[in-house]
Coordinates of C-alpha atoms and ligand atoms in Angstrom, one line a residue:
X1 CA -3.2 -2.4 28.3
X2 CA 0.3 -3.3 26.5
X3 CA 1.9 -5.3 28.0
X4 CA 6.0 -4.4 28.4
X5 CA 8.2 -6.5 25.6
X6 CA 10.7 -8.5 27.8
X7 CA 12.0 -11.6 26.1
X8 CA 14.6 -14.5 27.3
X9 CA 17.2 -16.2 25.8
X10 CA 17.5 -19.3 27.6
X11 CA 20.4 -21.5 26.9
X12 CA 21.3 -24.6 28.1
X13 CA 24.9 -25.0 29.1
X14 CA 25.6 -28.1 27.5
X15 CA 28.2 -27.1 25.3
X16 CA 29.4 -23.8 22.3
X17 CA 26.5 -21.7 21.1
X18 CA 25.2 -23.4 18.0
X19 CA 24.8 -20.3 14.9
X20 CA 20.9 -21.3 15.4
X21 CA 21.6 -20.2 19.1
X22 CA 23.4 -17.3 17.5
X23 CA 19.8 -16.3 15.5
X24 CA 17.8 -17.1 18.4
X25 CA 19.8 -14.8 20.6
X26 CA 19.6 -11.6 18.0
X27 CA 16.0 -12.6 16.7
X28 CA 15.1 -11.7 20.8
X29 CA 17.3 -8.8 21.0
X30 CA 16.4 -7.1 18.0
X31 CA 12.5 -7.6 19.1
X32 CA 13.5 -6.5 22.3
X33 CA 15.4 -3.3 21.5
X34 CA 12.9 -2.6 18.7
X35 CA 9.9 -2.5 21.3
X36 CA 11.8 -0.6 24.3
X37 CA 11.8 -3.9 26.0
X38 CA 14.4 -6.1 28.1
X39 CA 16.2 -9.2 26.8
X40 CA 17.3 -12.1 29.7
X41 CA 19.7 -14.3 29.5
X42 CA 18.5 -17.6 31.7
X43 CA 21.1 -19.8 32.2
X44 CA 19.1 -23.4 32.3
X45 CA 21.3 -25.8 34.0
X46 CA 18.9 -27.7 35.7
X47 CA 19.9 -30.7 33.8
X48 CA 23.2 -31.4 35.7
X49 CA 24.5 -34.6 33.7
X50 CA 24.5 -32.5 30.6
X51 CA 26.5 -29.5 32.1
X52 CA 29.5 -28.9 30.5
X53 CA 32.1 -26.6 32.1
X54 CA 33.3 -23.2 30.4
X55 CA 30.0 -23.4 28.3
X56 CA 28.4 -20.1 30.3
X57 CA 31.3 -18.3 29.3
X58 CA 31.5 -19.0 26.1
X59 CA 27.8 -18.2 25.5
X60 CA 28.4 -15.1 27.5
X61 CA 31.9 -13.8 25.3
X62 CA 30.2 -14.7 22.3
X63 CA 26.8 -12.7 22.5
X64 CA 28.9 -9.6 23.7
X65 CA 31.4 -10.3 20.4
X66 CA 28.6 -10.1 18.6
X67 CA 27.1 -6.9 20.2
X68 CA 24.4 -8.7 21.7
X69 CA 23.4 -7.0 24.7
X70 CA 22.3 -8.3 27.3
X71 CA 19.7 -5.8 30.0
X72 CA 19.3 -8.8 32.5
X73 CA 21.2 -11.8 33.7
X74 CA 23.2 -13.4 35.7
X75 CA 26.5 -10.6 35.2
X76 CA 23.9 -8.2 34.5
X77 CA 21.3 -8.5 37.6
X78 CA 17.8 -7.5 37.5
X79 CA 14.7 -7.4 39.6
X80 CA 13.9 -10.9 38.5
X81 CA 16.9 -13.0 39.6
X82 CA 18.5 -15.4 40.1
X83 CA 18.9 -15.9 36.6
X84 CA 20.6 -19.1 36.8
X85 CA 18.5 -21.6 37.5
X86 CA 20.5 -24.2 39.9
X87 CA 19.6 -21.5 41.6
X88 CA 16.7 -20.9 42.4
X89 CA 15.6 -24.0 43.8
X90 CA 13.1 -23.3 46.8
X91 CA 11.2 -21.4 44.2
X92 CA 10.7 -24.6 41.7
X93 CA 10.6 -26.5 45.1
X94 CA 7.4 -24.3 46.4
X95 CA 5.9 -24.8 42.9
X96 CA 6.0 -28.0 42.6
X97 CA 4.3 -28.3 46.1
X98 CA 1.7 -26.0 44.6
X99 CA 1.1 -28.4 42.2
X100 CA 0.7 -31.7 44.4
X101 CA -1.3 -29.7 46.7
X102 CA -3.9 -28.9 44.3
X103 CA -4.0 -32.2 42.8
X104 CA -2.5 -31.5 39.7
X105 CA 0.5 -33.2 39.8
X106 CA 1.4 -36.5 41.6
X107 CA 4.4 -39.0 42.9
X108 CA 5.3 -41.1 40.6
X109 CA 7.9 -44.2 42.2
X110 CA 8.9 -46.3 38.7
X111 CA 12.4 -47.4 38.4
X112 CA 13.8 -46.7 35.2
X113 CA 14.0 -50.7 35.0
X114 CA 10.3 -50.6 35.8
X115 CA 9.6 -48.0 32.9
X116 CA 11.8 -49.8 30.5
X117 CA 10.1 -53.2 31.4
X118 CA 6.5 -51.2 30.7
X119 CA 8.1 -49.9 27.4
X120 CA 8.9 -53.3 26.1
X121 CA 5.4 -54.8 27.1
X122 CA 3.3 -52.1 25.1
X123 CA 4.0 -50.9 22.0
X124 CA 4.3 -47.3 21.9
X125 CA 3.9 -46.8 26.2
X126 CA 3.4 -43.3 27.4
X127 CA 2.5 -42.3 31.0
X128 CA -0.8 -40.7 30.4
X129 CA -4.4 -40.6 31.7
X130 CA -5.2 -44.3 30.4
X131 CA -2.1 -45.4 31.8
X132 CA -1.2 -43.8 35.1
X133 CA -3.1 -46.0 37.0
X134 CA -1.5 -49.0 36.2
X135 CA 2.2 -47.6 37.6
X136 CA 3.2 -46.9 40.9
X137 CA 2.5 -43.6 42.1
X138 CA 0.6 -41.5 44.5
X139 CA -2.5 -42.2 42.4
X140 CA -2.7 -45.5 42.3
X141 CA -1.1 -45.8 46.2
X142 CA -2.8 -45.0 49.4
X143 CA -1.2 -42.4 51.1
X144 CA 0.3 -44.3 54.1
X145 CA 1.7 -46.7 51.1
X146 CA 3.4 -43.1 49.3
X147 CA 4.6 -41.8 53.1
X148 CA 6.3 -45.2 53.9
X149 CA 7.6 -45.1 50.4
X150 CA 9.1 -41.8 50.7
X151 CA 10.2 -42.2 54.2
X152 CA 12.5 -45.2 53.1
X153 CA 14.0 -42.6 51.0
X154 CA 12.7 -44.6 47.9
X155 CA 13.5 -41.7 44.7
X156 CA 10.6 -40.4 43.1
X157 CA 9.4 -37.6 40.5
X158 CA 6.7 -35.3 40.3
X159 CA 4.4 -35.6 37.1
X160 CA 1.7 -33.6 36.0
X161 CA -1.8 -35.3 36.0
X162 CA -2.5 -33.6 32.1
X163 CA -6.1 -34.1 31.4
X164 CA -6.6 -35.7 28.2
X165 CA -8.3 -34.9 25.0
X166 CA -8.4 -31.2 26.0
X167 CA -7.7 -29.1 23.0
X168 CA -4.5 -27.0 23.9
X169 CA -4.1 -23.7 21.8
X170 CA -1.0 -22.4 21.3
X171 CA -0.2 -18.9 19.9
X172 CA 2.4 -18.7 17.4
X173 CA 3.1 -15.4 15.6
X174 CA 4.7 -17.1 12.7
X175 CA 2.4 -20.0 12.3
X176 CA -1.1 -18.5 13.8
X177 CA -2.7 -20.9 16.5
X178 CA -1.2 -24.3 17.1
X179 CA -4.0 -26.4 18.0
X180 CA -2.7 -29.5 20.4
X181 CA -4.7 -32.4 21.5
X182 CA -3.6 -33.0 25.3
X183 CA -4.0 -36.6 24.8
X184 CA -0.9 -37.2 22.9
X185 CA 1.2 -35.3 25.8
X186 CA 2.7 -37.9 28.2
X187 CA 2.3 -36.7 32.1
X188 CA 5.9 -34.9 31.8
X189 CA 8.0 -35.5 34.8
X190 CA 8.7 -31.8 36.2
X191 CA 10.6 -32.3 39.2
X192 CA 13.8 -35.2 40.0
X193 CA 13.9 -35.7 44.6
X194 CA 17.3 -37.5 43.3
X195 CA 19.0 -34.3 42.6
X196 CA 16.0 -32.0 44.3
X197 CA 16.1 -30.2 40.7
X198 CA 13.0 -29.4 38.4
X199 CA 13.5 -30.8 34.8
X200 CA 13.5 -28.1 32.2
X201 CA 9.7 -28.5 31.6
X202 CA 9.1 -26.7 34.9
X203 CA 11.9 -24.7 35.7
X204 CA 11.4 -22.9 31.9
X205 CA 7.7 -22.3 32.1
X206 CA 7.7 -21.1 36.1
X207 CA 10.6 -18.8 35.4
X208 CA 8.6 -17.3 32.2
X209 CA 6.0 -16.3 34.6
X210 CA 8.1 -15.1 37.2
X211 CA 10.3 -13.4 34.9
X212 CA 7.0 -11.8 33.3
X213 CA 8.2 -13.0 30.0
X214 CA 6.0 -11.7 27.4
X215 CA 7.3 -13.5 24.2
X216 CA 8.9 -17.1 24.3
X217 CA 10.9 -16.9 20.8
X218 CA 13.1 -19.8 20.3
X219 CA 14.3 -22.8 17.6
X220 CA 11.4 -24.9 16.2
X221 CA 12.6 -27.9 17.9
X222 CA 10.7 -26.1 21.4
X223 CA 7.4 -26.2 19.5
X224 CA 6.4 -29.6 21.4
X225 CA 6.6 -28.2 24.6
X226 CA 4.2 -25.1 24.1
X227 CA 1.1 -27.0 25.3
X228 CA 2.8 -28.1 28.3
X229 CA 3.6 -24.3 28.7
X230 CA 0.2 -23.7 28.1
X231 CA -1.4 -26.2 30.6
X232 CA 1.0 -25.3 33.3
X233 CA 0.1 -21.4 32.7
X234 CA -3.6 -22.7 33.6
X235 CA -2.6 -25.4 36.0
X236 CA -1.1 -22.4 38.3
X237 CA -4.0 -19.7 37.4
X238 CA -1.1 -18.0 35.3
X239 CA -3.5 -17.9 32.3
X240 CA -4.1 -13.9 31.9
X241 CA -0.2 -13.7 31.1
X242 CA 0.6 -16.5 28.9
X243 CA 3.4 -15.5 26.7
X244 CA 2.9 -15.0 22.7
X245 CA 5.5 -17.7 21.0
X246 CA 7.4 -17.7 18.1
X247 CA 9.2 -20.6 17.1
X248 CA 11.8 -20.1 14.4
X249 CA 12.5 -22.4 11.5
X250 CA 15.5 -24.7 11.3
X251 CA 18.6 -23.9 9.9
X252 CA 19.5 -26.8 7.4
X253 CA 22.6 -27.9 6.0
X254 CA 24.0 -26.3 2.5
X255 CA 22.1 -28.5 0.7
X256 CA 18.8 -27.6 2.2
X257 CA 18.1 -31.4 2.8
X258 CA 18.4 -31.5 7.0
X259 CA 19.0 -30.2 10.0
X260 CA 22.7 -28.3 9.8
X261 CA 25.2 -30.3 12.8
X262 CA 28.7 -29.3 13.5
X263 CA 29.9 -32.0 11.8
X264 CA 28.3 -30.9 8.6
X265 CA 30.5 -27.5 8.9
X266 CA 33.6 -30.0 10.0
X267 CA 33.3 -31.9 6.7
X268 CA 32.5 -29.1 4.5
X269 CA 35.3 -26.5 5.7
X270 CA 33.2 -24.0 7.7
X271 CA 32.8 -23.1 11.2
X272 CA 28.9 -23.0 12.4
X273 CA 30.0 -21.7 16.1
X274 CA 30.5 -18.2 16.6
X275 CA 34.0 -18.8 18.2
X276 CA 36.1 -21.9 18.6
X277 CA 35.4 -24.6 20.6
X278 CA 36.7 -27.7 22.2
X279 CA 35.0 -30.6 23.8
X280 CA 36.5 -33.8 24.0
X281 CA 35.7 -34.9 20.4
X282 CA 37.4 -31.9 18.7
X283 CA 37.9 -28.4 17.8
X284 CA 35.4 -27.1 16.1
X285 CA 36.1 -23.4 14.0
X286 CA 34.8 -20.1 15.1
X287 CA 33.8 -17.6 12.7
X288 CA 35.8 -15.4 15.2
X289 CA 38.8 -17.0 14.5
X290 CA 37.9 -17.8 10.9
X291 CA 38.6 -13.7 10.4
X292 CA 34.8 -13.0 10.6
X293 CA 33.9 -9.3 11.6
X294 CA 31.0 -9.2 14.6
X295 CA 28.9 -7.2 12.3
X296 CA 29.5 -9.9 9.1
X297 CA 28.1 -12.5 11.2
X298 CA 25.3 -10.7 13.2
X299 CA 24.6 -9.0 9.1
X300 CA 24.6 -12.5 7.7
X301 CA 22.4 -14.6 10.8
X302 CA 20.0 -11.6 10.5
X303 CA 19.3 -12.8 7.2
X304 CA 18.4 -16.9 7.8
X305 CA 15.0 -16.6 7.9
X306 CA 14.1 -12.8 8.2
X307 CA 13.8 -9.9 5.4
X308 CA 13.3 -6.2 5.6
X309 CA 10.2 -7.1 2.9
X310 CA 12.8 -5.8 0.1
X311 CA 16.3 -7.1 -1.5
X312 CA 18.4 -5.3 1.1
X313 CA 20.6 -7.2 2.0
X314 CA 23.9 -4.8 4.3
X315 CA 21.7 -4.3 7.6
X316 CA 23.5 -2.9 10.5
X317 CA 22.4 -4.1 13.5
X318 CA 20.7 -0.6 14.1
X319 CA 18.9 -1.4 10.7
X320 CA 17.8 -4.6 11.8
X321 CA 16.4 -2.9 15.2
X322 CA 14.1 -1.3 12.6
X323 CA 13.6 -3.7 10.2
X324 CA 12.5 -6.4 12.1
X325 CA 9.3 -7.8 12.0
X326 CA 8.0 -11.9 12.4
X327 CA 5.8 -10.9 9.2
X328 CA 9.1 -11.0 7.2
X329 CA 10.3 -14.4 9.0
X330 CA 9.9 -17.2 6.7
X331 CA 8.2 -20.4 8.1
X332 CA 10.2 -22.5 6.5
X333 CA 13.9 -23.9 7.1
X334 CA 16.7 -21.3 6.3
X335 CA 19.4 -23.0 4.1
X336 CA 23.3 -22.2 5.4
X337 CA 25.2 -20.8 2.7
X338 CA 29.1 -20.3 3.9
X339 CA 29.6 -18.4 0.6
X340 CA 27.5 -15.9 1.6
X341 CA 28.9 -15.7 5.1
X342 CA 31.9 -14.9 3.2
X343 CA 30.8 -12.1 1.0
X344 CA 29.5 -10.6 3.6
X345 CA 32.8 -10.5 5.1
X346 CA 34.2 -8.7 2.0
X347 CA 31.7 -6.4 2.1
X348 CA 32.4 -5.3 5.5
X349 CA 36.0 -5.2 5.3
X350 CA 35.7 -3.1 2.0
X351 CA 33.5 -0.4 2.8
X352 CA 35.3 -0.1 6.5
X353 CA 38.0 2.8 6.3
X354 CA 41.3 1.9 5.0
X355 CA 42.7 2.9 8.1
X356 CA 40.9 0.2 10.4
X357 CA 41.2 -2.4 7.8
X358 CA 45.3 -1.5 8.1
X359 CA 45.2 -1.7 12.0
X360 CA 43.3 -5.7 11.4
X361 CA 46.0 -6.2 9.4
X362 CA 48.7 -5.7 11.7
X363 CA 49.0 -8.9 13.2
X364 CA 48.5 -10.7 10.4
X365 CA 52.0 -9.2 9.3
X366 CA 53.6 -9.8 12.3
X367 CA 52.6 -13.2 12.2
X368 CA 54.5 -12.9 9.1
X369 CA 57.6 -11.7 10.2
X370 CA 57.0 -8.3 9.0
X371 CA 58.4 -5.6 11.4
X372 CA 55.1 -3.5 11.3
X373 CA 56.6 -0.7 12.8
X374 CA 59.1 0.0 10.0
X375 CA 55.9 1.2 7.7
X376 CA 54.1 3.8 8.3
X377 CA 50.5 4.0 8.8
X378 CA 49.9 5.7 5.3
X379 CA 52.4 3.0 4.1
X380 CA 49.9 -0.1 5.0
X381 CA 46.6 1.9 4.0
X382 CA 47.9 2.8 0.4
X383 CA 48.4 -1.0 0.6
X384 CA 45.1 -2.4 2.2
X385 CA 43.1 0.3 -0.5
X386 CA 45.1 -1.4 -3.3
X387 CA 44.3 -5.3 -2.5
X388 CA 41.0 -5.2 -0.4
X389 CA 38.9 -5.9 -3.6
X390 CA 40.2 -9.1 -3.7
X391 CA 39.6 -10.2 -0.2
X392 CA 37.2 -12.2 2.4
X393 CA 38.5 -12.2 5.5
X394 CA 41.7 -9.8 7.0
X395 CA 44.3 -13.2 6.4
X396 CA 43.9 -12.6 2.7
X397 CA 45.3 -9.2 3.0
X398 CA 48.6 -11.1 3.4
X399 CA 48.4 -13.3 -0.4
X400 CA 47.4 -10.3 -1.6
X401 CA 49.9 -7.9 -0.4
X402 CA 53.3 -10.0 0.7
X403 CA 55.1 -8.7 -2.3
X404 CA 54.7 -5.0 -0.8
X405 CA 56.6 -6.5 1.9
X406 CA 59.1 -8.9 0.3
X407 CA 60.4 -9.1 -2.8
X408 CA 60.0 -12.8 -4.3
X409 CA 62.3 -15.2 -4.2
X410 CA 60.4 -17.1 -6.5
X411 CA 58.8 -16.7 -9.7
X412 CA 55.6 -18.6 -10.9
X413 CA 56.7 -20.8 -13.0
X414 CA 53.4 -20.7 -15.8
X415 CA 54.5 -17.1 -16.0
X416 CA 57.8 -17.0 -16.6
X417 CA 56.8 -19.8 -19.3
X418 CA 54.6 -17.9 -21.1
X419 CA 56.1 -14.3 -20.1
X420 CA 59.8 -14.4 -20.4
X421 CA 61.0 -14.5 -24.3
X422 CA 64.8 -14.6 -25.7
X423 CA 65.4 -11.0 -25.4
X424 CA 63.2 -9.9 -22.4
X425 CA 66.4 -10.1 -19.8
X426 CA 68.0 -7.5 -22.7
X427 CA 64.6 -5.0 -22.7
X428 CA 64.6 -5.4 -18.6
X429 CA 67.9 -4.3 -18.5
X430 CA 67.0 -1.1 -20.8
X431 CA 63.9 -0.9 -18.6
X432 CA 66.3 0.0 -15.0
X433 CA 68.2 2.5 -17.2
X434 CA 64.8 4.0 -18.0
X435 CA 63.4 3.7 -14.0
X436 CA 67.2 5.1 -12.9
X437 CA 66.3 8.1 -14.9
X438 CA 62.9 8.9 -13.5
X439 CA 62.8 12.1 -10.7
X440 CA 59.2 11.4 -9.7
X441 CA 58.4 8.0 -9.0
X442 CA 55.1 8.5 -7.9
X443 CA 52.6 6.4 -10.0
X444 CA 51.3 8.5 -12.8
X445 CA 55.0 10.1 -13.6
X446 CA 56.7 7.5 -13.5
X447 CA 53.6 5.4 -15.7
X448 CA 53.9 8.0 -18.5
X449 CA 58.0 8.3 -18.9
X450 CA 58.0 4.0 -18.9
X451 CA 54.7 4.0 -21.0
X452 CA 56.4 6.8 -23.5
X453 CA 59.7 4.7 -23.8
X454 CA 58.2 1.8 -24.7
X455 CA 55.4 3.4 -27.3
X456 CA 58.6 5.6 -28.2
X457 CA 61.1 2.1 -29.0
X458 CA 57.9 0.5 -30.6
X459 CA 58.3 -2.9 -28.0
X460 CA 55.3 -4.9 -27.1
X461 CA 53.6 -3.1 -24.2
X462 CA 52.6 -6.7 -23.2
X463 CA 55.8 -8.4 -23.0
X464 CA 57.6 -5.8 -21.4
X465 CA 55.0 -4.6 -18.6
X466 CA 54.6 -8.6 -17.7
X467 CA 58.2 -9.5 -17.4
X468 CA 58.6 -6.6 -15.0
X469 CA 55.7 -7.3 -13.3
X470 CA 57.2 -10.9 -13.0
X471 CA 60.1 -9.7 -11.4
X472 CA 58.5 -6.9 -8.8
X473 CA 55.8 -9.0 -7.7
X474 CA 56.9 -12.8 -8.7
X475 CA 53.9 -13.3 -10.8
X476 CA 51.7 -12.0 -13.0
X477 CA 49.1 -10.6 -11.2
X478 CA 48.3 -7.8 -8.2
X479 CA 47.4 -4.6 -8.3
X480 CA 48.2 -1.6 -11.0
X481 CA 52.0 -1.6 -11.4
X482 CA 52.8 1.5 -11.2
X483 CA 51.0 1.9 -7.4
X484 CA 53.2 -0.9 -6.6
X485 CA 56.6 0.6 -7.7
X486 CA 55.7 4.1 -5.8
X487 CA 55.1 2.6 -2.8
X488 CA 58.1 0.3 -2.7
X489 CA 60.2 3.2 -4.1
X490 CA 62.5 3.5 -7.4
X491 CA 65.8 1.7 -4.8
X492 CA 63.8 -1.1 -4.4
X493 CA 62.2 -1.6 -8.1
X494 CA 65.4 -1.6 -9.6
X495 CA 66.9 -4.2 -7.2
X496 CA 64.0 -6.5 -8.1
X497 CA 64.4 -5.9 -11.8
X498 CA 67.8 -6.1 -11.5
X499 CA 67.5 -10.1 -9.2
X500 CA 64.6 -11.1 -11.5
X501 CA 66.8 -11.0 -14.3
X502 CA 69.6 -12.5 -12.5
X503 CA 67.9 -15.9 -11.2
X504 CA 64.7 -15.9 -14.1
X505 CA 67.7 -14.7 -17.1
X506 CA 69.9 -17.6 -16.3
X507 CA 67.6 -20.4 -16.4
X508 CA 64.6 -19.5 -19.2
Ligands
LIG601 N1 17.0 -24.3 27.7 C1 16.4 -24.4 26.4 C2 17.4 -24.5 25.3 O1 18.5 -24.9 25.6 C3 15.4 -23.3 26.2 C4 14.3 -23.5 25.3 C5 13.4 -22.3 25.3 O2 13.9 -21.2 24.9 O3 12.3 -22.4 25.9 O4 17.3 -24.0 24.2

């Protein structure tokens, strides 16, 4: 029988989603959705010195920025819950008893001192089979040595007794079967009586099972602790559901040499956290607040490490639901590329309707100092159509544009230099008795009468549409003049002709 698809994203909350979280998080959701199956989200803070307040929330706004969802959880419930590990306590408590109780895990009383000490006497110590006897531990105690022990309220943890040399097979969809030699596992500590708290070894693997998780899909850097997965499945007679596993490349730096860090985006000028964050080190850039659209980003994160098997690259998420497939995820690392971040970006914001795009780019003007409400809504969409070409992110709309909004004060210089000539000021002023005469300033009319002057007075097309250009728009660049000029208006041309000559005339 199939089994149902239901997947787990299982974050630690030890600080912002990482954009590897980010891929993690959609990889799961887009096999989820694709299959009719549920996604989790397991909160794993069973690790209590590395907790870091506000982190749960942050993971939670930023998977439903991203459209994310989310079918069970702790906000969302479910049959399988708690989904917050801290918990759900007695049931890691009653496992672990499961465990001692069949003799596959034991008490372990070393100090950290006591391990360290070990550590520095043999080169290369792990707590295995050929060492566990040595140590001091229920093993190696008699039982009245382990109850007086544990009576004194000495600390202890709970390891499990791995067999060694057993040949652990793990079953990865991207890289086939894993084969694992148990002897180089150490017995992994799965439970702390200090804080009465599994580690994450346990508490992950139990709630798999519990959670009848039927695909563990997470960063590469898990693929260590899949035979551990594997011999607790069997340990607790869990083997007839062991989850498939698919462990996901790295994401490396722009350079494709490394793993990519924060700091890497700090230095470089790019954000590789879905929102902002602060910790006590710094704030760190969001592609939220960078300007990034949801769908850029989930379009963009898609793409590290999976294809649709052709050169597609503007997926929806709905296309990506589809798409998907671990045959198409590459094996190797995925290199970061920011620049494609960002033309993804433009891509968005151009094919959106001009209509949205003018609504992004509301506060951006206000922000400005533009009174948005004195233009109308067809006002800022003839604008946004006329600019957008030239854009990566909504901010940009303002370079683009701010001439639409106020006339320049100043004039680029390297223009004016190679643009304004001895008797340009003279032709400009010709020029407003030409515009003053014009009925229909809407962009073609008013193109052909200015066009038909100039042809008619044999002037250099050049020289004259550049020097007013200089003066409407303050340099020599921006959309095509005329669509500038209707939507400003003939009042407000003319005034700009007329100051451009004024402060540029004076001092060429
Ligand atoms: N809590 C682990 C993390 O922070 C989960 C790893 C896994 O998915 O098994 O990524």
């Amino acid at each position: 029988m199939e089994r149902k698809v239901r997947v787990r994203f299982a974050p630690s909350p030890t600080g912002a989603l990482h954009i590897g979280g980010v891929r993690t998080a959609l990889y799961n959701y887009l096999f989820a959705r694709q299959n009719g199956g549920d996604m989790i989200l397991r909160i794993e803070d069973t690790d209590s010195t590395r907790f870091v307040p506000g982190a749960e929330e942050y993971i939670n706004e930023a998977l439903a920025w991203l459209g994310i969802g989310i079918d069970e959880g702790v906000n969302e419930g479910g049959n399988y819950g708690p989904y917050k590990q801290s918990e759900r306590r007695d049931i890691y408590r009653a496992h672990v008893k499961q465990l001692l109780d069949a003799d596959k895990a034991y008490i372990a009383f070393d100090t950290p001192e006591e391990l360290d000490a070990k550590r520095a006497e043999v080169q290369n110590f792990q707590y295995d089979a050929s060492t566990r006897m040595g140590m001091r531990n229920s093993l190696s105690l008699s039982a009245d040595e382990v109850k007086a022990l544990i009576d004194a309220g000495e600390k202890y943890v709970v390891r499990f007794k791995i067999e060694p040399n057993i040949d652990v097979e793990v079953n990865d969809l991207l890289r086939g079967k894993v084969v694992i030699n148990s002897s180089i596992l150490d017995d992994k500590v799965l439970y702390k009586s200090a804080d009465d708290l599994p580690t994450y070894h346990l508490a992950n693997i139990v709630d798999d099972h519990l959670m009848e998780v039927s695909h563990v899909i997470r960063g590469e850097e898990w693929l260590p602790s899949a035979p551990l997965h594997v011999l607790l499945y069997e340990a607790f007679g869990w083997k007839e559901s062991m989850p498939d596993f698919v462990h996901l490349p790295l994401l490396l730096k722009p350079t494709g040499k490394g793993k990519l860090s924060k700091r890497d985006g700090k230095k470089l000028g790019f954000p590789v956290f879905p929102m902002e964050w602060k910790d006590n080190e710094d704030t760190w850039a969001g592609f939220r607040e960078e300007g990034f659209l949801p769908e850029a980003v989930v379009n963009f994160v898609g793409l590290l490490g999976w294809n649709p098997g052709d050169d597609r690259e503007m997926l929806s998420m709905d296309d990506m639901i589809k798409e998907f497939s671990f045959d198409h995820c590459s094996r190797s690392g995925a290199r970061f590329n920011f620049e494609k971040a960002a033309w993804f970006n433009h891509e968005y914001l151009i094919n959106m309707p001009d209509e949205k795009l003018a609504e992004l780019f509301k506060p951006v003007l206000a922000s400005k100092g533009v009174d948005v409400a004195a233009y109308s809504d067809a006002f800022l969409t003839k604008v946004v159509s006329l600019v957008k070409g030239r854009i990566s992110f909504v901010k940009d709309l303002w370079d683009q544009s701010a001439f639409f909004f106020v006339a320049p004060t100043e004039f680029a210089e390297k223009d004016v230099k190679k643009r304004w000539k001895e008797d340009t000021a003279a032709l400009l002023t010709e020029l407003i008795g030409v515009l003053e005469g014009i009925e229909d300033f809407t962009s073609k009319p008013a193109e052909e009468v200015v066009i038909g002057w100039i042809t008619e007075k044999g002037y250099h097309m050049g020289n004259v549409m550049n020097a007013f250009r200089l003066t409407v728009v303050g340099e020599c660049k921006g959309p095509h003049m005329f669509d500038i000029t209707e939507l400003i208006g003939k009042e407000e041309t003319i005034a700009r002709v007329k100051a451009g000559i004024d402060k540029i005339g004076t001092n060429a």
